[in-house]
PDB file of C-alpha atoms and ligand atoms in Angstrom:
ATOM      1  CA  MET A 802     -62.380-161.588  61.358  1.00  0.00           C
ATOM      2  CA  SER A 803     -61.540-161.134  57.712  1.00  0.00           C
ATOM      3  CA  GLU A 804     -60.817-157.482  58.384  1.00  0.00           C
ATOM      4  CA  LEU A 805     -58.469-158.431  61.205  1.00  0.00           C
ATOM      5  CA  PHE A 806     -56.466-160.903  59.148  1.00  0.00           C
ATOM      6  CA  ASP A 807     -56.614-158.988  55.889  1.00  0.00           C
ATOM      7  CA  TYR A 808     -56.181-155.451  57.115  1.00  0.00           C
ATOM      8  CA  TYR A 809     -55.245-152.481  54.960  1.00  0.00           C
ATOM      9  CA  ARG A 810     -51.556-152.360  54.174  1.00  0.00           C
ATOM     10  CA  PRO A 811     -50.433-148.829  53.349  1.00  0.00           C
ATOM     11  CA  SER A 812     -48.558-148.421  50.076  1.00  0.00           C
ATOM     12  CA  LEU A 813     -47.934-145.755  47.446  1.00  0.00           C
ATOM     13  CA  THR A 814     -48.045-145.895  43.682  1.00  0.00           C
ATOM     14  CA  VAL A 815     -44.796-145.407  41.765  1.00  0.00           C
ATOM     15  CA  ARG A 816     -44.669-143.762  38.376  1.00  0.00           C
ATOM     16  CA  GLY A 817     -43.700-146.212  35.647  1.00  0.00           C
ATOM     17  CA  ILE A 818     -43.934-149.481  37.565  1.00  0.00           C
ATOM     18  CA  GLU A 819     -46.763-151.824  38.519  1.00  0.00           C
ATOM     19  CA  ARG A 820     -45.636-152.653  42.042  1.00  0.00           C
ATOM     20  CA  ARG A 821     -46.498-150.331  44.903  1.00  0.00           C
ATOM     21  CA  PHE A 822     -44.061-148.879  47.406  1.00  0.00           C
ATOM     22  CA  PRO A 823     -44.737-150.571  50.764  1.00  0.00           C
ATOM     23  CA  ALA A 824     -44.945-147.785  53.342  1.00  0.00           C
ATOM     24  CA  ARG A 825     -43.366-148.686  56.660  1.00  0.00           C
ATOM     25  CA  ARG A 826     -43.219-145.619  58.926  1.00  0.00           C
ATOM     26  CA  VAL A 827     -43.870-141.934  58.315  1.00  0.00           C
ATOM     27  CA  PHE A 828     -41.345-139.605  59.909  1.00  0.00           C
ATOM     28  CA  CYS A 829     -41.895-135.853  59.756  1.00  0.00           C
ATOM     29  CA  VAL A 830     -39.741-132.886  60.656  1.00  0.00           C
ATOM     30  CA  GLY A 831     -40.843-129.369  61.519  1.00  0.00           C
ATOM     31  CA  TRP A 832     -39.330-125.923  61.081  1.00  0.00           C
ATOM     32  CA  ASN A 833     -37.248-126.512  57.983  1.00  0.00           C
ATOM     33  CA  TYR A 834     -37.947-123.303  56.020  1.00  0.00           C
ATOM     34  CA  ALA A 835     -36.971-119.935  57.504  1.00  0.00           C
ATOM     35  CA  ASP A 836     -40.122-118.158  56.269  1.00  0.00           C
ATOM     36  CA  HIS A 837     -42.373-120.766  57.915  1.00  0.00           C
ATOM     37  CA  ILE A 838     -40.409-120.617  61.197  1.00  0.00           C
ATOM     38  CA  LYS A 839     -40.984-116.864  61.110  1.00  0.00           C
ATOM     39  CA  GLU A 840     -44.726-117.118  60.440  1.00  0.00           C
ATOM     40  CA  MET A 841     -45.029-119.557  63.355  1.00  0.00           C
ATOM     41  CA  ASN A 842     -43.065-117.180  65.611  1.00  0.00           C
ATOM     42  CA  ARG A 843     -40.467-119.862  66.309  1.00  0.00           C
ATOM     43  CA  GLU A 844     -36.687-119.752  66.501  1.00  0.00           C
ATOM     44  CA  ASN A 845     -34.423-121.744  64.220  1.00  0.00           C
ATOM     45  CA  VAL A 846     -32.997-124.772  66.036  1.00  0.00           C
ATOM     46  CA  PRO A 847     -29.888-126.846  65.263  1.00  0.00           C
ATOM     47  CA  GLU A 848     -31.936-130.065  65.001  1.00  0.00           C
ATOM     48  CA  PRO A 849     -35.494-129.808  63.684  1.00  0.00           C
ATOM     49  CA  PRO A 850     -38.198-131.529  65.771  1.00  0.00           C
ATOM     50  CA  VAL A 851     -39.077-135.063  64.628  1.00  0.00           C
ATOM     51  CA  PHE A 852     -42.503-136.656  64.953  1.00  0.00           C
ATOM     52  CA  MET A 853     -44.377-139.509  63.302  1.00  0.00           C
ATOM     53  CA  LYS A 854     -47.681-140.278  61.678  1.00  0.00           C
ATOM     54  CA  PRO A 855     -48.967-143.854  61.461  1.00  0.00           C
ATOM     55  CA  ALA A 856     -48.506-145.317  57.982  1.00  0.00           C
ATOM     56  CA  ASP A 857     -52.243-145.811  57.656  1.00  0.00           C
ATOM     57  CA  ALA A 858     -52.705-142.035  57.913  1.00  0.00           C
ATOM     58  CA  LEU A 859     -51.361-141.986  54.334  1.00  0.00           C
ATOM     59  CA  LEU A 860     -53.857-141.143  51.617  1.00  0.00           C
ATOM     60  CA  PRO A 861     -52.102-142.590  48.563  1.00  0.00           C
ATOM     61  CA  GLY A 862     -52.527-140.447  45.485  1.00  0.00           C
ATOM     62  CA  GLY A 863     -54.780-137.968  47.299  1.00  0.00           C
ATOM     63  CA  GLY A 864     -58.561-137.918  46.833  1.00  0.00           C
ATOM     64  CA  GLU A 865     -61.360-137.308  49.302  1.00  0.00           C
ATOM     65  CA  VAL A 866     -60.336-136.415  52.870  1.00  0.00           C
ATOM     66  CA  PRO A 867     -63.132-136.882  55.427  1.00  0.00           C
ATOM     67  CA  PHE A 868     -62.963-133.656  57.424  1.00  0.00           C
ATOM     68  CA  PRO A 869     -61.207-134.386  60.737  1.00  0.00           C
ATOM     69  CA  PRO A 870     -63.285-133.943  63.882  1.00  0.00           C
ATOM     70  CA  ARG A 871     -62.452-131.790  66.911  1.00  0.00           C
ATOM     71  CA  THR A 872     -60.643-128.957  65.171  1.00  0.00           C
ATOM     72  CA  ARG A 873     -61.559-125.404  64.229  1.00  0.00           C
ATOM     73  CA  ASP A 874     -58.249-124.774  62.513  1.00  0.00           C
ATOM     74  CA  LEU A 875     -57.229-127.545  60.130  1.00  0.00           C
ATOM     75  CA  GLN A 876     -54.237-126.375  58.087  1.00  0.00           C
ATOM     76  CA  HIS A 877     -52.290-127.593  55.047  1.00  0.00           C
ATOM     77  CA  GLU A 878     -48.502-127.980  54.837  1.00  0.00           C
ATOM     78  CA  VAL A 879     -47.034-128.981  51.457  1.00  0.00           C
ATOM     79  CA  GLU A 880     -43.803-130.969  51.782  1.00  0.00           C
ATOM     80  CA  LEU A 881     -41.243-132.904  49.780  1.00  0.00           C
ATOM     81  CA  VAL A 882     -41.499-136.558  50.815  1.00  0.00           C
ATOM     82  CA  VAL A 883     -38.427-138.801  50.717  1.00  0.00           C
ATOM     83  CA  ALA A 884     -39.014-142.556  50.289  1.00  0.00           C
ATOM     84  CA  LEU A 885     -36.290-144.914  51.521  1.00  0.00           C
ATOM     85  CA  GLN A 886     -35.146-148.180  49.949  1.00  0.00           C
ATOM     86  CA  GLY A 887     -32.442-148.821  52.540  1.00  0.00           C
ATOM     87  CA  GLY A 888     -31.693-147.791  56.045  1.00  0.00           C
ATOM     88  CA  GLY A 889     -29.591-148.217  59.121  1.00  0.00           C
ATOM     89  CA  LEU A 890     -28.594-146.576  62.351  1.00  0.00           C
ATOM     90  CA  ASN A 891     -26.256-143.580  62.347  1.00  0.00           C
ATOM     91  CA  ILE A 892     -26.253-143.133  58.573  1.00  0.00           C
ATOM     92  CA  SER A 893     -23.763-140.465  57.491  1.00  0.00           C
ATOM     93  CA  ALA A 894     -24.977-137.602  55.332  1.00  0.00           C
ATOM     94  CA  GLU A 895     -22.505-138.777  52.662  1.00  0.00           C
ATOM     95  CA  GLU A 896     -24.094-142.231  52.372  1.00  0.00           C
ATOM     96  CA  ALA A 897     -27.688-141.084  52.985  1.00  0.00           C
ATOM     97  CA  MET A 898     -28.698-140.465  49.390  1.00  0.00           C
ATOM     98  CA  GLY A 899     -27.808-144.035  48.447  1.00  0.00           C
ATOM     99  CA  HIS A 900     -30.730-145.108  50.644  1.00  0.00           C
ATOM    100  CA  VAL A 901     -33.280-142.947  48.809  1.00  0.00           C
ATOM    101  CA  TYR A 902     -35.698-144.794  46.525  1.00  0.00           C
ATOM    102  CA  GLY A 903     -37.627-141.784  45.332  1.00  0.00           C
ATOM    103  CA  TYR A 904     -39.652-138.687  46.059  1.00  0.00           C
ATOM    104  CA  GLY A 905     -43.244-137.589  46.377  1.00  0.00           C
ATOM    105  CA  VAL A 906     -45.365-134.576  47.232  1.00  0.00           C
ATOM    106  CA  GLY A 907     -47.070-134.769  50.606  1.00  0.00           C
ATOM    107  CA  ILE A 908     -49.546-132.653  52.534  1.00  0.00           C
ATOM    108  CA  ASP A 909     -48.977-132.683  56.294  1.00  0.00           C
ATOM    109  CA  LEU A 910     -52.491-131.916  57.496  1.00  0.00           C
ATOM    110  CA  THR A 911     -52.401-130.333  60.935  1.00  0.00           C
ATOM    111  CA  ARG A 912     -54.958-129.446  63.611  1.00  0.00           C
ATOM    112  CA  ARG A 913     -53.202-126.162  64.381  1.00  0.00           C
ATOM    113  CA  ASP A 914     -55.466-125.297  67.307  1.00  0.00           C
ATOM    114  CA  LEU A 915     -54.757-128.610  69.022  1.00  0.00           C
ATOM    115  CA  GLN A 916     -51.045-128.323  68.226  1.00  0.00           C
ATOM    116  CA  SER A 917     -50.931-125.061  70.184  1.00  0.00           C
ATOM    117  CA  GLU A 918     -52.930-126.575  73.036  1.00  0.00           C
ATOM    118  CA  VAL A 919     -50.793-129.692  73.429  1.00  0.00           C
ATOM    119  CA  ARG A 920     -47.585-127.710  73.090  1.00  0.00           C
ATOM    120  CA  GLU A 921     -48.658-125.414  75.916  1.00  0.00           C
ATOM    121  CA  ALA A 922     -49.772-128.369  78.018  1.00  0.00           C
ATOM    122  CA  GLY A 923     -46.506-130.227  77.394  1.00  0.00           C
ATOM    123  CA  ALA A 924     -48.644-133.049  75.984  1.00  0.00           C
ATOM    124  CA  PRO A 925     -47.884-135.374  73.025  1.00  0.00           C
ATOM    125  CA  TRP A 926     -48.444-134.134  69.452  1.00  0.00           C
ATOM    126  CA  GLU A 927     -50.389-137.064  68.026  1.00  0.00           C
ATOM    127  CA  ILE A 928     -53.895-135.589  68.188  1.00  0.00           C
ATOM    128  CA  SER A 929     -52.666-132.548  66.259  1.00  0.00           C
ATOM    129  CA  LYS A 930     -50.606-134.331  63.622  1.00  0.00           C
ATOM    130  CA  SER A 931     -51.155-138.069  63.424  1.00  0.00           C
ATOM    131  CA  PHE A 932     -54.882-138.431  62.769  1.00  0.00           C
ATOM    132  CA  ASP A 933     -56.691-140.406  60.064  1.00  0.00           C
ATOM    133  CA  TYR A 934     -56.105-139.208  56.483  1.00  0.00           C
ATOM    134  CA  SER A 935     -53.537-136.672  57.699  1.00  0.00           C
ATOM    135  CA  ALA A 936     -50.892-137.611  55.134  1.00  0.00           C
ATOM    136  CA  PRO A 937     -51.967-137.438  51.477  1.00  0.00           C
ATOM    137  CA  VAL A 938     -48.975-138.301  49.222  1.00  0.00           C
ATOM    138  CA  SER A 939     -48.648-138.215  45.437  1.00  0.00           C
ATOM    139  CA  THR A 940     -47.450-141.040  43.237  1.00  0.00           C
ATOM    140  CA  LEU A 941     -43.726-141.470  43.891  1.00  0.00           C
ATOM    141  CA  ARG A 942     -41.040-140.859  41.309  1.00  0.00           C
ATOM    142  CA  ARG A 943     -37.903-142.951  41.457  1.00  0.00           C
ATOM    143  CA  ALA A 944     -34.524-141.327  42.051  1.00  0.00           C
ATOM    144  CA  SER A 945     -33.276-143.600  39.271  1.00  0.00           C
ATOM    145  CA  SER A 946     -35.465-141.638  36.863  1.00  0.00           C
ATOM    146  CA  ILE A 947     -35.451-138.045  38.243  1.00  0.00           C
ATOM    147  CA  GLY A 948     -32.269-137.979  40.308  1.00  0.00           C
ATOM    148  CA  HIS A 949     -32.236-136.171  43.640  1.00  0.00           C
ATOM    149  CA  PRO A 950     -34.034-132.841  43.205  1.00  0.00           C
ATOM    150  CA  ALA A 951     -32.138-130.112  45.105  1.00  0.00           C
ATOM    151  CA  LYS A 952     -34.128-127.199  43.753  1.00  0.00           C
ATOM    152  CA  GLY A 953     -37.527-126.615  42.211  1.00  0.00           C
ATOM    153  CA  ARG A 954     -40.768-124.829  42.938  1.00  0.00           C
ATOM    154  CA  ILE A 955     -42.916-126.195  45.750  1.00  0.00           C
ATOM    155  CA  TRP A 956     -46.456-124.859  45.886  1.00  0.00           C
ATOM    156  CA  LEU A 957     -49.976-125.430  47.151  1.00  0.00           C
ATOM    157  CA  ALA A 958     -53.246-123.905  45.988  1.00  0.00           C
ATOM    158  CA  VAL A 959     -56.655-123.877  47.671  1.00  0.00           C
ATOM    159  CA  ASN A 960     -59.604-123.553  45.281  1.00  0.00           C
ATOM    160  CA  GLY A 961     -57.171-122.295  42.630  1.00  0.00           C
ATOM    161  CA  ALA A 962     -55.526-119.605  44.806  1.00  0.00           C
ATOM    162  CA  VAL A 963     -51.834-120.182  45.519  1.00  0.00           C
ATOM    163  CA  ARG A 964     -51.234-120.180  49.282  1.00  0.00           C
ATOM    164  CA  GLN A 965     -47.754-121.670  49.558  1.00  0.00           C
ATOM    165  CA  GLU A 966     -44.956-121.073  47.079  1.00  0.00           C
ATOM    166  CA  ALA A 967     -41.232-121.514  47.636  1.00  0.00           C
ATOM    167  CA  ASP A 968     -38.267-123.513  46.397  1.00  0.00           C
ATOM    168  CA  ILE A 969     -37.083-126.777  47.928  1.00  0.00           C
ATOM    169  CA  SER A 970     -33.539-125.361  47.820  1.00  0.00           C
ATOM    170  CA  HIS A 971     -34.674-123.168  50.737  1.00  0.00           C
ATOM    171  CA  MET A 972     -34.808-126.149  53.072  1.00  0.00           C
ATOM    172  CA  ILE A 973     -32.519-125.440  56.034  1.00  0.00           C
ATOM    173  CA  HIS A 974     -31.768-129.136  56.612  1.00  0.00           C
ATOM    174  CA  LYS A 975     -31.373-131.064  53.344  1.00  0.00           C
ATOM    175  CA  PRO A 976     -32.763-134.589  52.950  1.00  0.00           C
ATOM    176  CA  MET A 977     -29.280-136.098  53.432  1.00  0.00           C
ATOM    177  CA  ASN A 978     -28.971-134.314  56.796  1.00  0.00           C
ATOM    178  CA  LEU A 979     -32.508-135.253  57.860  1.00  0.00           C
ATOM    179  CA  ILE A 980     -31.830-138.925  57.100  1.00  0.00           C
ATOM    180  CA  ALA A 981     -28.601-138.711  59.098  1.00  0.00           C
ATOM    181  CA  GLN A 982     -30.307-136.955  62.013  1.00  0.00           C
ATOM    182  CA  ILE A 983     -33.346-139.264  62.198  1.00  0.00           C
ATOM    183  CA  SER A 984     -31.068-142.324  61.980  1.00  0.00           C
ATOM    184  CA  THR A 985     -29.377-141.262  65.209  1.00  0.00           C
ATOM    185  CA  PHE A 986     -32.714-141.916  66.969  1.00  0.00           C
ATOM    186  CA  PHE A 987     -34.273-144.696  64.868  1.00  0.00           C
ATOM    187  CA  GLU A 988     -32.836-147.497  62.754  1.00  0.00           C
ATOM    188  CA  LEU A 989     -34.258-146.470  59.399  1.00  0.00           C
ATOM    189  CA  LYS A 990     -35.727-149.225  57.213  1.00  0.00           C
ATOM    190  CA  PRO A 991     -36.740-149.759  53.584  1.00  0.00           C
ATOM    191  CA  GLY A 992     -40.251-148.370  53.145  1.00  0.00           C
ATOM    192  CA  ASP A 993     -39.803-145.512  55.590  1.00  0.00           C
ATOM    193  CA  LEU A 994     -41.002-142.079  54.436  1.00  0.00           C
ATOM    194  CA  ILE A 995     -39.773-138.676  55.573  1.00  0.00           C
ATOM    195  CA  PHE A 996     -41.842-135.477  55.318  1.00  0.00           C
ATOM    196  CA  THR A 997     -39.222-132.723  55.088  1.00  0.00           C
ATOM    197  CA  GLY A 998     -41.067-129.643  56.389  1.00  0.00           C
ATOM    198  CA  THR A 999     -43.168-126.891  54.865  1.00  0.00           C
ATOM    199  CA  PRO A1000     -42.557-123.334  53.620  1.00  0.00           C
ATOM    200  CA  ALA A1001     -44.635-120.294  54.650  1.00  0.00           C
ATOM    201  CA  GLY A1002     -48.254-119.778  53.709  1.00  0.00           C
ATOM    202  CA  VAL A1003     -50.008-122.425  55.790  1.00  0.00           C
ATOM    203  CA  SER A1004     -53.693-121.601  56.105  1.00  0.00           C
ATOM    204  CA  ARG A1005     -57.038-122.909  57.260  1.00  0.00           C
ATOM    205  CA  LEU A1006     -59.073-125.434  55.283  1.00  0.00           C
ATOM    206  CA  LYS A1007     -62.827-125.901  55.322  1.00  0.00           C
ATOM    207  CA  PRO A1008     -65.167-128.623  54.088  1.00  0.00           C
ATOM    208  CA  GLY A1009     -65.493-128.593  50.300  1.00  0.00           C
ATOM    209  CA  ASP A1010     -62.078-127.058  49.631  1.00  0.00           C
ATOM    210  CA  HIS A1011     -60.060-128.362  46.682  1.00  0.00           C
ATOM    211  CA  VAL A1012     -56.348-128.461  47.406  1.00  0.00           C
ATOM    212  CA  THR A1013     -53.659-129.046  44.777  1.00  0.00           C
ATOM    213  CA  ALA A1014     -49.975-129.221  45.640  1.00  0.00           C
ATOM    214  CA  GLY A1015     -46.881-129.878  43.586  1.00  0.00           C
ATOM    215  CA  ILE A1016     -43.125-129.827  43.286  1.00  0.00           C
ATOM    216  CA  ASP A1017     -41.286-129.328  39.993  1.00  0.00           C
ATOM    217  CA  ARG A1018     -40.028-132.633  38.538  1.00  0.00           C
ATOM    218  CA  VAL A1019     -41.561-134.613  41.400  1.00  0.00           C
ATOM    219  CA  GLY A1020     -45.280-134.421  40.740  1.00  0.00           C
ATOM    220  CA  ASP A1021     -48.503-133.194  42.237  1.00  0.00           C
ATOM    221  CA  VAL A1022     -51.363-134.331  44.420  1.00  0.00           C
ATOM    222  CA  HIS A1023     -54.983-133.225  44.677  1.00  0.00           C
ATOM    223  CA  ILE A1024     -57.319-133.569  47.644  1.00  0.00           C
ATOM    224  CA  ARG A1025     -60.877-132.517  48.313  1.00  0.00           C
ATOM    225  CA  MET A1026     -61.941-131.779  51.860  1.00  0.00           C
ATOM    226  CA  GLY A1027     -65.063-133.750  52.593  1.00  0.00           C
ATOM    227  CA  ARG A1028     -67.651-133.318  55.262  1.00  0.00           C
ATOM    228  CA  LEU A1029     -67.265-133.980  58.936  1.00  0.00           C
ATOM    229  CA  ARG A1030     -68.325-137.580  59.546  1.00  0.00           C
ATOM    230  CA  ALA A1031     -71.078-138.145  62.082  1.00  0.00           C
TER     231      ALA A1031
HETATM  232 MN1  LIG B1838     -45.111-130.291  58.501  1.00  0.00          MN
END
């Protein structure tokens, strides 16, 4: 019973302060960099697709990722993560940035094989995107200390080899527009996180891989792919 009444409450560390950021929901968007849309053989769309991961899929600060079962094509997607301190319904792009608490570096781990299968079947995305440990996120940095980064290198390396490298200025839909768009569907709340999409270069991970990802001025995160659990 102690586990039931004292369950794990997802939160992220914040550079420079003792208190942790209480994670509420994890929203994600897809298809937000032209080069990634191209590598996935998709078309650009006026509104990027929105999906969610459960907050307890977060792996705060990175670390060991037990290798997810039932996939033969686990892939990495490095993304700028926006952390909200405010919210609302139908937030305008103009007021959106006032709701941003800070930023982090996230890795949207994806079972690419299952994503293709469920897409073709017209089935929900959760088994491909929203599994345990699927959302490693770095320590957050506060907007009050770094501002709102509009450009800067975003990259990810596997075992020291750079696989993804781009600039966050290449995002088709900027964080202010994503906040506005998502808030037309959901009343955003303090503690909500938004993964803002990945650039090209996604590739397959295997047990034992070391993955490091970073964004200029925001930070970096390191994960190690563990073994498949029995
Ligand atoms: Mn993604």
